């Protein structure tokens, strides 16, 4: 099989460079080994007509990395607009933050169509396409429109919300119908899958039997594939990274004090405000814990052009300063707050240095930071994970201290419990989590999805698929008033 993996963001194989986003970091090692072609945005845009959409194609392990410049006229409406101001908030059950327009939707569909045309370059009879995430819900349907009959799979890295919540996204029906062009649709958790099935039956009147739904496109299988990490590799990286200069400097600065660590994109789904409030509450309720434990919060800026993200950045900056003002001493800073990204190597060392990992999103597809924190621990003296029960990872990491991220007092108590947990209990909890991590690695996730995709029945393939010649890419792909196609 010739596998083509597609995601908005791609990663290059440099362990010492900062990486934003779990998806790209998680996929890199497995895509590298698989020999797949990984296609994604170059992060740049281009104006005007272009025959060759690929800005760069380079070797990536046994395969290749192909990056496109996306159409300048549509990039903002696609990325900041529909993907991250309509889909992202709804997928994280924050429909109150949906801000979008008809033009955004038009741009989203244009970029999906643009990507579909570009992908034809990699189409061979034995090709299978694997599309990642909410940026490309309609890419499978665009590929089918271009005559592609080969297997196309889709994996959603975010949660899928209740039908009434996704119903808040303009054009939800059209998009979800388009998703049924995929042969295989993968979710992080059973809840996500059940919500999707709920929508199909209640809103589209479709029956799902044994995880299979039949639509005008043919059969689509719906299945849960919880994403994992490579725990062994991460543990080795963490053990080595303790001597990294950044990690050594951090250790020296602690003077024996305990450290809690949070590492997140600066995103409202991550529960950062509530987390800081919980630390504030803890130091107020238990002043003895001041100087005993401090918080290192790394919040990597992301999607800064979107108002909700700008507002959050301001709110967090103020909150950190309030908390530090309230509990700080001339020689003690309760919260170290950093707005920058770190390499996987440094992060692994930081996780190992911290006695408590705080991963308290309000809602999260999986949250690989939780898994990485666990894998990075010293088996002889492991730290404690405080984990939101609304992160997909909580299904597996159920011996973490599970918290409700809306319950500030409960979180404050859980963090204090984590700080003073005896070694025997820490080890028991950690060992149970490691068993889960070893059973569900990223390699297993990748292999399971690809096997299921290969096993998917040929879609309306009465005869061999016609090979479609890649048409030249010319912008605008459709004229601005051709958006009547989108209801
Ligand atoms: O699943 C969500 C996701 O794709 C993650 O992989 C990643 O954390 C994030 O979104 C990336 O966001 P962006 O590419 O917008 O920074």
GROMACS .gro file of C-alpha atoms and ligand atoms in nm:
model
  503
    1UNK     CA    1   0.000   0.000   0.000
    2UNK     CA    2   0.111   0.350  -0.075
    3UNK     CA    3  -0.006   0.561   0.220
    4UNK     CA    4  -0.066   0.934   0.193
    5UNK     CA    5  -0.116   1.105   0.531
    6UNK     CA    6  -0.265   1.454   0.530
    7UNK     CA    7  -0.279   1.708   0.811
    8UNK     CA    8  -0.288   2.084   0.830
    9UNK     CA    9   0.028   2.108   1.037
   10UNK     CA   10   0.327   1.887   0.965
   11UNK     CA   11   0.651   1.843   1.157
   12UNK     CA   12   1.009   1.804   1.053
   13UNK     CA   13   1.223   1.548   1.227
   14UNK     CA   14   1.421   1.771   1.462
   15UNK     CA   15   1.400   1.669   1.827
   16UNK     CA   16   1.566   1.991   1.941
   17UNK     CA   17   1.316   2.228   1.776
   18UNK     CA   18   0.998   2.348   1.945
   19UNK     CA   19   0.683   2.179   1.816
   20UNK     CA   20   0.339   2.323   1.857
   21UNK     CA   21   0.059   2.076   1.877
   22UNK     CA   22   0.028   1.717   1.975
   23UNK     CA   23  -0.077   1.588   1.637
   24UNK     CA   24   0.236   1.682   1.443
   25UNK     CA   25   0.472   1.570   1.719
   26UNK     CA   26   0.290   1.240   1.763
   27UNK     CA   27   0.275   1.156   1.395
   28UNK     CA   28   0.633   1.240   1.308
   29UNK     CA   29   0.810   0.924   1.433
   30UNK     CA   30   0.550   0.683   1.294
   31UNK     CA   31   0.511   0.852   0.958
   32UNK     CA   32   0.890   0.864   0.929
   33UNK     CA   33   0.916   0.488   0.975
   34UNK     CA   34   0.613   0.392   0.766
   35UNK     CA   35   0.740   0.521   0.434
   36UNK     CA   36   0.422   0.726   0.392
   37UNK     CA   37   0.401   1.058   0.214
   38UNK     CA   38   0.295   1.323   0.465
   39UNK     CA   39   0.121   1.620   0.309
   40UNK     CA   40   0.036   1.943   0.488
   41UNK     CA   41   0.052   2.318   0.490
   42UNK     CA   42   0.391   2.486   0.458
   43UNK     CA   43   0.256   2.757   0.687
   44UNK     CA   44   0.294   3.003   0.399
   45UNK     CA   45   0.039   3.131   0.153
   46UNK     CA   46   0.064   3.228  -0.211
   47UNK     CA   47  -0.128   3.465  -0.429
   48UNK     CA   48  -0.232   3.420  -0.785
   49UNK     CA   49  -0.229   3.124  -1.019
   50UNK     CA   50   0.014   2.846  -0.961
   51UNK     CA   51   0.059   2.526  -1.150
   52UNK     CA   52   0.265   2.363  -0.878
   53UNK     CA   53   0.109   2.391  -0.532
   54UNK     CA   54   0.394   2.213  -0.354
   55UNK     CA   55   0.642   2.454  -0.208
   56UNK     CA   56   0.872   2.179  -0.081
   57UNK     CA   57   0.901   1.804  -0.105
   58UNK     CA   58   1.173   1.647   0.104
   59UNK     CA   59   1.270   1.303   0.227
   60UNK     CA   60   1.124   1.200   0.561
   61UNK     CA   61   1.265   0.870   0.682
   62UNK     CA   62   1.156   0.603   0.438
   63UNK     CA   63   0.892   0.837   0.291
   64UNK     CA   64   0.851   1.203   0.207
   65UNK     CA   65   0.718   1.527   0.346
   66UNK     CA   66   0.528   1.744   0.097
   67UNK     CA   67   0.427   2.095   0.196
   68UNK     CA   68   0.189   2.321   0.010
   69UNK     CA   69   0.147   2.693   0.014
   70UNK     CA   70  -0.226   2.741   0.068
   71UNK     CA   71  -0.425   3.002  -0.126
   72UNK     CA   72  -0.374   3.344   0.033
   73UNK     CA   73  -0.728   3.456  -0.044
   74UNK     CA   74  -0.875   3.170   0.159
   75UNK     CA   75  -0.622   3.090   0.429
   76UNK     CA   76  -0.758   3.325   0.695
   77UNK     CA   77  -1.120   3.222   0.639
   78UNK     CA   78  -1.017   2.856   0.647
   79UNK     CA   79  -0.775   2.848   0.942
   80UNK     CA   80  -0.864   3.134   1.175
   81UNK     CA   81  -1.218   3.147   1.045
   82UNK     CA   82  -1.411   2.828   0.997
   83UNK     CA   83  -1.163   2.571   1.135
   84UNK     CA   84  -1.068   2.755   1.452
   85UNK     CA   85  -1.358   2.995   1.517
   86UNK     CA   86  -1.646   2.763   1.427
   87UNK     CA   87  -1.536   2.399   1.438
   88UNK     CA   88  -1.279   2.417   1.718
   89UNK     CA   89  -1.507   2.588   1.973
   90UNK     CA   90  -1.798   2.359   1.887
   91UNK     CA   91  -1.586   2.044   1.899
   92UNK     CA   92  -1.477   2.152   2.248
   93UNK     CA   93  -1.835   2.225   2.349
   94UNK     CA   94  -1.785   2.604   2.349
   95UNK     CA   95  -2.055   2.702   2.099
   96UNK     CA   96  -2.071   3.038   2.277
   97UNK     CA   97  -1.734   3.117   2.112
   98UNK     CA   98  -1.843   3.042   1.755
   99UNK     CA   99  -1.770   3.346   1.535
  100UNK     CA  100  -1.791   3.275   1.167
  101UNK     CA  101  -1.940   3.379   0.836
  102UNK     CA  102  -2.052   3.241   0.505
  103UNK     CA  103  -1.722   3.356   0.356
  104UNK     CA  104  -1.527   3.157   0.616
  105UNK     CA  105  -1.718   2.846   0.521
  106UNK     CA  106  -1.658   2.914   0.155
  107UNK     CA  107  -1.284   2.948   0.222
  108UNK     CA  108  -1.281   2.629   0.429
  109UNK     CA  109  -1.437   2.438   0.142
  110UNK     CA  110  -1.202   2.604  -0.107
  111UNK     CA  111  -0.897   2.493   0.089
  112UNK     CA  112  -1.037   2.139   0.122
  113UNK     CA  113  -1.094   2.135  -0.255
  114UNK     CA  114  -0.748   2.278  -0.318
  115UNK     CA  115  -0.587   2.010  -0.105
  116UNK     CA  116  -0.789   1.739  -0.284
  117UNK     CA  117  -0.660   1.853  -0.624
  118UNK     CA  118  -0.305   1.869  -0.496
  119UNK     CA  119  -0.330   1.514  -0.356
  120UNK     CA  120  -0.405   1.368  -0.697
  121UNK     CA  121  -0.037   1.397  -0.767
  122UNK     CA  122   0.022   1.111  -0.521
  123UNK     CA  123  -0.265   0.892  -0.634
  124UNK     CA  124  -0.175   0.543  -0.753
  125UNK     CA  125  -0.398   0.237  -0.781
  126UNK     CA  126  -0.268   0.103  -0.447
  127UNK     CA  127  -0.284   0.439  -0.264
  128UNK     CA  128  -0.479   0.486   0.058
  129UNK     CA  129  -0.537   0.836   0.196
  130UNK     CA  130  -0.545   0.906   0.568
  131UNK     CA  131  -0.677   1.251   0.652
  132UNK     CA  132  -0.620   1.401   0.996
  133UNK     CA  133  -0.842   1.629   1.197
  134UNK     CA  134  -1.112   1.891   1.177
  135UNK     CA  135  -0.938   2.109   0.921
  136UNK     CA  136  -1.033   1.860   0.651
  137UNK     CA  137  -1.378   1.727   0.730
  138UNK     CA  138  -1.480   1.766   0.364
  139UNK     CA  139  -1.157   1.654   0.199
  140UNK     CA  140  -1.278   1.296   0.146
  141UNK     CA  141  -1.589   1.422  -0.036
  142UNK     CA  142  -1.375   1.649  -0.254
  143UNK     CA  143  -1.152   1.355  -0.343
  144UNK     CA  144  -1.456   1.144  -0.432
  145UNK     CA  145  -1.583   1.429  -0.651
  146UNK     CA  146  -1.254   1.408  -0.836
  147UNK     CA  147  -1.314   1.038  -0.899
  148UNK     CA  148  -1.093   0.891  -0.628
  149UNK     CA  149  -1.216   0.541  -0.538
  150UNK     CA  150  -0.925   0.430  -0.323
  151UNK     CA  151  -0.969   0.390   0.055
  152UNK     CA  152  -0.986   0.721   0.242
  153UNK     CA  153  -0.972   0.727   0.619
  154UNK     CA  154  -1.021   1.013   0.862
  155UNK     CA  155  -0.911   1.050   1.222
  156UNK     CA  156  -1.043   1.320   1.452
  157UNK     CA  157  -0.789   1.432   1.713
  158UNK     CA  158  -1.040   1.648   1.902
  159UNK     CA  159  -1.354   1.545   2.086
  160UNK     CA  160  -1.682   1.513   1.895
  161UNK     CA  161  -1.956   1.685   2.097
  162UNK     CA  162  -2.324   1.617   2.156
  163UNK     CA  163  -2.550   1.664   1.851
  164UNK     CA  164  -2.704   1.982   1.986
  165UNK     CA  165  -2.357   2.137   2.018
  166UNK     CA  166  -2.228   2.042   1.673
  167UNK     CA  167  -2.566   2.163   1.549
  168UNK     CA  168  -2.446   2.514   1.638
  169UNK     CA  169  -2.193   2.507   1.353
  170UNK     CA  170  -2.330   2.665   1.039
  171UNK     CA  171  -2.351   2.407   0.756
  172UNK     CA  172  -2.312   2.121   1.004
  173UNK     CA  173  -2.543   1.894   0.808
  174UNK     CA  174  -2.364   1.941   0.480
  175UNK     CA  175  -2.025   1.886   0.645
  176UNK     CA  176  -2.126   1.571   0.827
  177UNK     CA  177  -2.284   1.431   0.512
  178UNK     CA  178  -1.953   1.504   0.338
  179UNK     CA  179  -1.768   1.312   0.611
  180UNK     CA  180  -1.952   1.000   0.504
  181UNK     CA  181  -1.732   0.993   0.195
  182UNK     CA  182  -1.466   0.847   0.426
  183UNK     CA  183  -1.442   0.469   0.442
  184UNK     CA  184  -1.320   0.479   0.799
  185UNK     CA  185  -1.382   0.751   1.059
  186UNK     CA  186  -1.172   0.722   1.373
  187UNK     CA  187  -1.238   0.884   1.711
  188UNK     CA  188  -1.034   0.916   2.029
  189UNK     CA  189  -1.302   0.785   2.266
  190UNK     CA  190  -1.624   0.587   2.268
  191UNK     CA  191  -1.813   0.897   2.386
  192UNK     CA  192  -1.699   1.087   2.075
  193UNK     CA  193  -1.805   0.802   1.851
  194UNK     CA  194  -2.141   0.772   2.029
  195UNK     CA  195  -2.207   1.144   1.984
  196UNK     CA  196  -2.137   1.115   1.613
  197UNK     CA  197  -2.368   0.815   1.585
  198UNK     CA  198  -2.632   1.012   1.776
  199UNK     CA  199  -2.615   1.288   1.518
  200UNK     CA  200  -2.633   1.044   1.226
  201UNK     CA  201  -2.943   0.879   1.357
  202UNK     CA  202  -3.128   1.182   1.500
  203UNK     CA  203  -3.038   1.443   1.239
  204UNK     CA  204  -2.967   1.244   0.924
  205UNK     CA  205  -3.201   0.952   0.990
  206UNK     CA  206  -2.921   0.701   0.926
  207UNK     CA  207  -2.887   0.368   1.102
  208UNK     CA  208  -2.551   0.257   1.231
  209UNK     CA  209  -2.515  -0.119   1.263
  210UNK     CA  210  -2.205  -0.279   1.411
  211UNK     CA  211  -2.022   0.048   1.363
  212UNK     CA  212  -2.111   0.077   0.993
  213UNK     CA  213  -2.329   0.343   0.836
  214UNK     CA  214  -2.448   0.341   0.476
  215UNK     CA  215  -2.499   0.668   0.294
  216UNK     CA  216  -2.511   0.781  -0.067
  217UNK     CA  217  -2.133   0.744  -0.070
  218UNK     CA  218  -2.145   0.380   0.035
  219UNK     CA  219  -2.035   0.227   0.364
  220UNK     CA  220  -1.836   0.407   0.634
  221UNK     CA  221  -1.697   0.234   0.940
  222UNK     CA  222  -1.691   0.428   1.269
  223UNK     CA  223  -1.433   0.313   1.520
  224UNK     CA  224  -1.240   0.423   1.828
  225UNK     CA  225  -0.859   0.442   1.808
  226UNK     CA  226  -0.715   0.612   2.119
  227UNK     CA  227  -0.388   0.774   2.016
  228UNK     CA  228  -0.077   0.688   2.217
  229UNK     CA  229   0.289   0.776   2.246
  230UNK     CA  230   0.613   0.577   2.235
  231UNK     CA  231   0.657   0.544   2.614
  232UNK     CA  232   0.991   0.370   2.598
  233UNK     CA  233   1.147   0.626   2.368
  234UNK     CA  234   1.003   0.913   2.570
  235UNK     CA  235   1.135   0.762   2.895
  236UNK     CA  236   1.483   0.730   2.746
  237UNK     CA  237   1.466   1.086   2.616
  238UNK     CA  238   1.359   1.209   2.961
  239UNK     CA  239   1.635   1.023   3.143
  240UNK     CA  240   1.895   1.174   2.910
  241UNK     CA  241   1.743   1.520   2.914
  242UNK     CA  242   1.792   1.575   3.287
  243UNK     CA  243   2.144   1.693   3.204
  244UNK     CA  244   2.022   1.938   2.938
  245UNK     CA  245   2.128   2.292   3.040
  246UNK     CA  246   1.767   2.422   3.059
  247UNK     CA  247   1.666   2.131   3.279
  248UNK     CA  248   1.971   2.155   3.505
  249UNK     CA  249   1.913   2.529   3.549
  250UNK     CA  250   1.553   2.465   3.649
  251UNK     CA  251   1.658   2.200   3.903
  252UNK     CA  252   1.919   2.425   4.057
  253UNK     CA  253   1.668   2.707   4.090
  254UNK     CA  254   1.429   2.494   4.296
  255UNK     CA  255   1.648   2.460   4.608
  256UNK     CA  256   1.471   2.136   4.702
  257UNK     CA  257   1.124   2.281   4.660
  258UNK     CA  258   0.868   2.065   4.475
  259UNK     CA  259   0.754   2.154   4.126
  260UNK     CA  260   0.421   2.117   3.949
  261UNK     CA  261   0.427   2.152   3.572
  262UNK     CA  262   0.164   2.238   3.311
  263UNK     CA  263   0.241   2.242   2.938
  264UNK     CA  264  -0.032   2.352   2.700
  265UNK     CA  265  -0.107   2.550   2.392
  266UNK     CA  266  -0.257   2.878   2.505
  267UNK     CA  267  -0.614   2.769   2.434
  268UNK     CA  268  -0.942   2.815   2.621
  269UNK     CA  269  -1.008   2.439   2.604
  270UNK     CA  270  -0.705   2.373   2.826
  271UNK     CA  271  -0.861   2.508   3.145
  272UNK     CA  272  -0.567   2.734   3.228
  273UNK     CA  273  -0.769   2.996   3.415
  274UNK     CA  274  -0.927   2.735   3.640
  275UNK     CA  275  -0.589   2.571   3.696
  276UNK     CA  276  -0.433   2.896   3.814
  277UNK     CA  277  -0.734   2.961   4.035
  278UNK     CA  278  -0.689   2.615   4.187
  279UNK     CA  279  -0.325   2.689   4.277
  280UNK     CA  280  -0.432   3.026   4.415
  281UNK     CA  281  -0.697   2.852   4.626
  282UNK     CA  282  -0.451   2.588   4.744
  283UNK     CA  283  -0.191   2.843   4.863
  284UNK     CA  284  -0.467   3.042   5.035
  285UNK     CA  285  -0.621   2.741   5.207
  286UNK     CA  286  -0.288   2.578   5.296
  287UNK     CA  287  -0.028   2.854   5.340
  288UNK     CA  288   0.225   2.589   5.446
  289UNK     CA  289   0.238   2.483   5.084
  290UNK     CA  290   0.379   2.821   4.982
  291UNK     CA  291   0.752   2.768   4.926
  292UNK     CA  292   0.686   2.392   4.932
  293UNK     CA  293   0.552   2.372   4.577
  294UNK     CA  294   0.553   2.613   4.286
  295UNK     CA  295   0.402   2.591   3.938
  296UNK     CA  296   0.588   2.606   3.608
  297UNK     CA  297   0.324   2.680   3.347
  298UNK     CA  298   0.432   2.675   2.983
  299UNK     CA  299   0.156   2.821   2.764
  300UNK     CA  300   0.266   2.827   2.402
  301UNK     CA  301   0.089   3.103   2.209
  302UNK     CA  302  -0.130   2.975   1.930
  303UNK     CA  303  -0.392   3.121   1.692
  304UNK     CA  304  -0.315   3.467   1.827
  305UNK     CA  305  -0.510   3.646   1.554
  306UNK     CA  306  -0.836   3.510   1.693
  307UNK     CA  307  -1.005   3.736   1.946
  308UNK     CA  308  -1.086   3.462   2.198
  309UNK     CA  309  -0.717   3.367   2.211
  310UNK     CA  310  -0.602   3.728   2.252
  311UNK     CA  311  -0.853   3.774   2.535
  312UNK     CA  312  -0.733   3.458   2.705
  313UNK     CA  313  -0.372   3.566   2.682
  314UNK     CA  314  -0.457   3.894   2.854
  315UNK     CA  315  -0.667   3.725   3.119
  316UNK     CA  316  -0.394   3.475   3.201
  317UNK     CA  317  -0.121   3.738   3.219
  318UNK     CA  318  -0.330   3.932   3.470
  319UNK     CA  319  -0.419   3.626   3.671
  320UNK     CA  320  -0.057   3.509   3.697
  321UNK     CA  321   0.044   3.853   3.814
  322UNK     CA  322  -0.239   3.863   4.072
  323UNK     CA  323  -0.151   3.518   4.207
  324UNK     CA  324   0.219   3.599   4.225
  325UNK     CA  325   0.141   3.932   4.389
  326UNK     CA  326  -0.077   3.760   4.648
  327UNK     CA  327   0.145   3.467   4.744
  328UNK     CA  328   0.496   3.565   4.631
  329UNK     CA  329   0.786   3.654   4.860
  330UNK     CA  330   1.104   3.849   4.793
  331UNK     CA  331   1.279   3.520   4.730
  332UNK     CA  332   0.990   3.302   4.606
  333UNK     CA  333   0.778   3.317   4.290
  334UNK     CA  334   0.475   3.088   4.304
  335UNK     CA  335   0.407   3.071   3.928
  336UNK     CA  336   0.668   3.078   3.653
  337UNK     CA  337   0.472   3.151   3.341
  338UNK     CA  338   0.635   3.111   3.000
  339UNK     CA  339   0.477   3.198   2.667
  340UNK     CA  340   0.704   3.000   2.441
  341UNK     CA  341   0.753   2.655   2.297
  342UNK     CA  342   1.016   2.399   2.395
  343UNK     CA  343   1.160   2.102   2.211
  344UNK     CA  344   1.037   1.753   2.293
  345UNK     CA  345   1.377   1.679   2.445
  346UNK     CA  346   1.365   1.968   2.691
  347UNK     CA  347   1.001   1.901   2.774
  348UNK     CA  348   1.083   1.539   2.855
  349UNK     CA  349   1.347   1.659   3.103
  350UNK     CA  350   1.114   1.918   3.256
  351UNK     CA  351   0.842   1.657   3.307
  352UNK     CA  352   1.087   1.430   3.487
  353UNK     CA  353   1.195   1.713   3.713
  354UNK     CA  354   0.838   1.792   3.825
  355UNK     CA  355   0.680   1.598   4.111
  356UNK     CA  356   0.331   1.685   3.988
  357UNK     CA  357   0.195   1.706   3.631
  358UNK     CA  358  -0.121   1.914   3.598
  359UNK     CA  359  -0.326   1.840   3.288
  360UNK     CA  360  -0.668   1.988   3.352
  361UNK     CA  361  -0.840   2.073   3.022
  362UNK     CA  362  -1.209   2.154   3.022
  363UNK     CA  363  -1.234   1.919   2.726
  364UNK     CA  364  -0.964   1.749   2.521
  365UNK     CA  365  -0.954   1.483   2.252
  366UNK     CA  366  -0.674   1.283   2.416
  367UNK     CA  367  -0.402   1.511   2.558
  368UNK     CA  368  -0.065   1.359   2.491
  369UNK     CA  369   0.106   1.578   2.751
  370UNK     CA  370  -0.063   1.359   3.014
  371UNK     CA  371   0.086   1.047   2.858
  372UNK     CA  372   0.426   1.206   2.810
  373UNK     CA  373   0.438   1.325   3.172
  374UNK     CA  374   0.378   0.969   3.293
  375UNK     CA  375   0.633   0.814   3.055
  376UNK     CA  376   0.898   1.069   3.157
  377UNK     CA  377   0.894   0.977   3.527
  378UNK     CA  378   1.177   0.814   3.717
  379UNK     CA  379   1.042   0.464   3.798
  380UNK     CA  380   1.211   0.473   4.139
  381UNK     CA  381   1.050   0.803   4.238
  382UNK     CA  382   0.763   0.885   4.002
  383UNK     CA  383   0.562   1.206   4.010
  384UNK     CA  384   0.183   1.227   4.030
  385UNK     CA  385  -0.046   1.315   3.743
  386UNK     CA  386  -0.346   1.537   3.820
  387UNK     CA  387  -0.572   1.481   3.521
  388UNK     CA  388  -0.904   1.622   3.407
  389UNK     CA  389  -1.173   1.360   3.373
  390UNK     CA  390  -1.272   1.541   3.051
  391UNK     CA  391  -0.947   1.460   2.872
  392UNK     CA  392  -0.964   1.152   2.648
  393UNK     CA  393  -0.651   1.027   2.829
  394UNK     CA  394  -0.855   0.981   3.150
  395UNK     CA  395  -1.012   0.667   3.001
  396UNK     CA  396  -0.676   0.493   3.012
  397UNK     CA  397  -0.492   0.686   3.285
  398UNK     CA  398  -0.756   0.616   3.547
  399UNK     CA  399  -0.504   0.580   3.829
  400UNK     CA  400  -0.407   0.945   3.794
  401UNK     CA  401  -0.574   1.182   4.041
  402UNK     CA  402  -0.880   1.253   3.829
  403UNK     CA  403  -1.035   1.597   3.878
  404UNK     CA  404  -1.329   1.800   3.760
  405UNK     CA  405  -1.166   2.111   3.605
  406UNK     CA  406  -1.471   2.322   3.693
  407UNK     CA  407  -1.436   2.241   4.063
  408UNK     CA  408  -1.162   2.476   4.182
  409UNK     CA  409  -1.169   2.354   4.544
  410UNK     CA  410  -1.155   1.991   4.434
  411UNK     CA  411  -0.857   2.065   4.209
  412UNK     CA  412  -0.681   2.256   4.488
  413UNK     CA  413  -0.723   1.956   4.719
  414UNK     CA  414  -0.605   1.711   4.450
  415UNK     CA  415  -0.288   1.913   4.384
  416UNK     CA  416  -0.212   1.926   4.757
  417UNK     CA  417  -0.270   1.550   4.779
  418UNK     CA  418  -0.035   1.495   4.486
  419UNK     CA  419   0.238   1.704   4.648
  420UNK     CA  420   0.239   1.490   4.964
  421UNK     CA  421   0.158   1.148   4.819
  422UNK     CA  422   0.375   0.871   4.969
  423UNK     CA  423   0.619   0.691   4.742
  424UNK     CA  424   0.442   0.354   4.760
  425UNK     CA  425   0.115   0.501   4.633
  426UNK     CA  426   0.290   0.704   4.366
  427UNK     CA  427   0.459   0.392   4.236
  428UNK     CA  428   0.141   0.187   4.231
  429UNK     CA  429  -0.048   0.452   4.040
  430UNK     CA  430   0.239   0.516   3.800
  431UNK     CA  431   0.301   0.147   3.724
  432UNK     CA  432  -0.067   0.095   3.641
  433UNK     CA  433  -0.053   0.390   3.400
  434UNK     CA  434   0.263   0.262   3.236
  435UNK     CA  435   0.093  -0.072   3.167
  436UNK     CA  436  -0.175   0.120   2.976
  437UNK     CA  437   0.077   0.331   2.786
  438UNK     CA  438   0.271   0.023   2.679
  439UNK     CA  439  -0.048  -0.145   2.562
  440UNK     CA  440  -0.155   0.150   2.346
  441UNK     CA  441   0.150   0.293   2.177
  442UNK     CA  442   0.152   0.533   1.885
  443UNK     CA  443   0.291   0.253   1.669
  444UNK     CA  444  -0.005   0.033   1.761
  445UNK     CA  445  -0.249   0.317   1.693
  446UNK     CA  446  -0.099   0.378   1.351
  447UNK     CA  447  -0.096   0.008   1.260
  448UNK     CA  448  -0.453  -0.048   1.385
  449UNK     CA  449  -0.589   0.241   1.181
  450UNK     CA  450  -0.402   0.147   0.865
  451UNK     CA  451  -0.512  -0.219   0.898
  452UNK     CA  452  -0.874  -0.113   0.940
  453UNK     CA  453  -0.845   0.124   0.645
  454UNK     CA  454  -0.701  -0.147   0.425
  455UNK     CA  455  -0.979  -0.380   0.530
  456UNK     CA  456  -1.247  -0.127   0.434
  457UNK     CA  457  -1.459  -0.247   0.148
  458UNK     CA  458  -1.396  -0.095  -0.191
  459UNK     CA  459  -1.633   0.192  -0.237
  460UNK     CA  460  -1.862   0.162  -0.536
  461UNK     CA  461  -1.572   0.021  -0.726
  462UNK     CA  462  -1.750  -0.174  -0.994
  463UNK     CA  463  -1.445  -0.139  -1.214
  464UNK     CA  464  -1.092  -0.024  -1.148
  465UNK     CA  465  -1.075   0.340  -1.041
  466UNK     CA  466  -1.018   0.575  -1.332
  467UNK     CA  467  -0.689   0.751  -1.282
  468UNK     CA  468  -0.763   1.117  -1.273
  469UNK     CA  469  -0.497   1.342  -1.418
  470UNK     CA  470  -0.415   1.617  -1.171
  471UNK     CA  471  -0.571   1.931  -1.312
  472UNK     CA  472  -0.361   2.248  -1.298
  473UNK     CA  473  -0.420   2.444  -0.980
  474UNK     CA  474  -0.554   2.785  -1.070
  475UNK     CA  475  -0.700   3.038  -0.832
  476UNK     CA  476  -0.963   3.135  -0.760
  477UNK     CA  477  -1.080   2.776  -0.782
  478UNK     CA  478  -1.433   2.900  -0.786
  479UNK     CA  479  -1.546   3.253  -0.832
  480UNK     CA  480  -1.657   3.435  -0.519
  481UNK     CA  481  -2.022   3.412  -0.618
  482UNK     CA  482  -2.006   3.039  -0.685
  483UNK     CA  483  -2.061   2.959  -0.321
  484UNK     CA  484  -2.426   2.878  -0.390
  485UNK     CA  485  -2.294   2.521  -0.379
  486UNK     CA  486  -2.268   2.555  -0.003
  487UNK     CA  487  -2.599   2.567   0.165
  488LIG     O1  488  -0.628   1.796   1.758
  488LIG     C1  489  -0.604   1.926   1.773
  488LIG     C2  490  -0.477   1.972   1.714
  488LIG     O2  491  -0.464   1.942   1.579
  488LIG     C3  492  -0.361   1.917   1.794
  488LIG     O3  493  -0.293   1.820   1.736
  488LIG     C4  494  -0.276   2.033   1.819
  488LIG     O4  495  -0.258   2.043   1.955
  488LIG     C5  496  -0.351   2.151   1.770
  488LIG     O5  497  -0.474   2.111   1.727
  488LIG     C6  498  -0.273   2.224   1.668
  488LIG     O6  499  -0.325   2.346   1.651
  488LIG     P1  500  -0.262   2.454   1.556
  488LIG     O7  501  -0.208   2.377   1.439
  488LIG     O8  502  -0.376   2.541   1.521
  488LIG     O9  503  -0.157   2.521   1.636
   0.00000   0.00000   0.00000
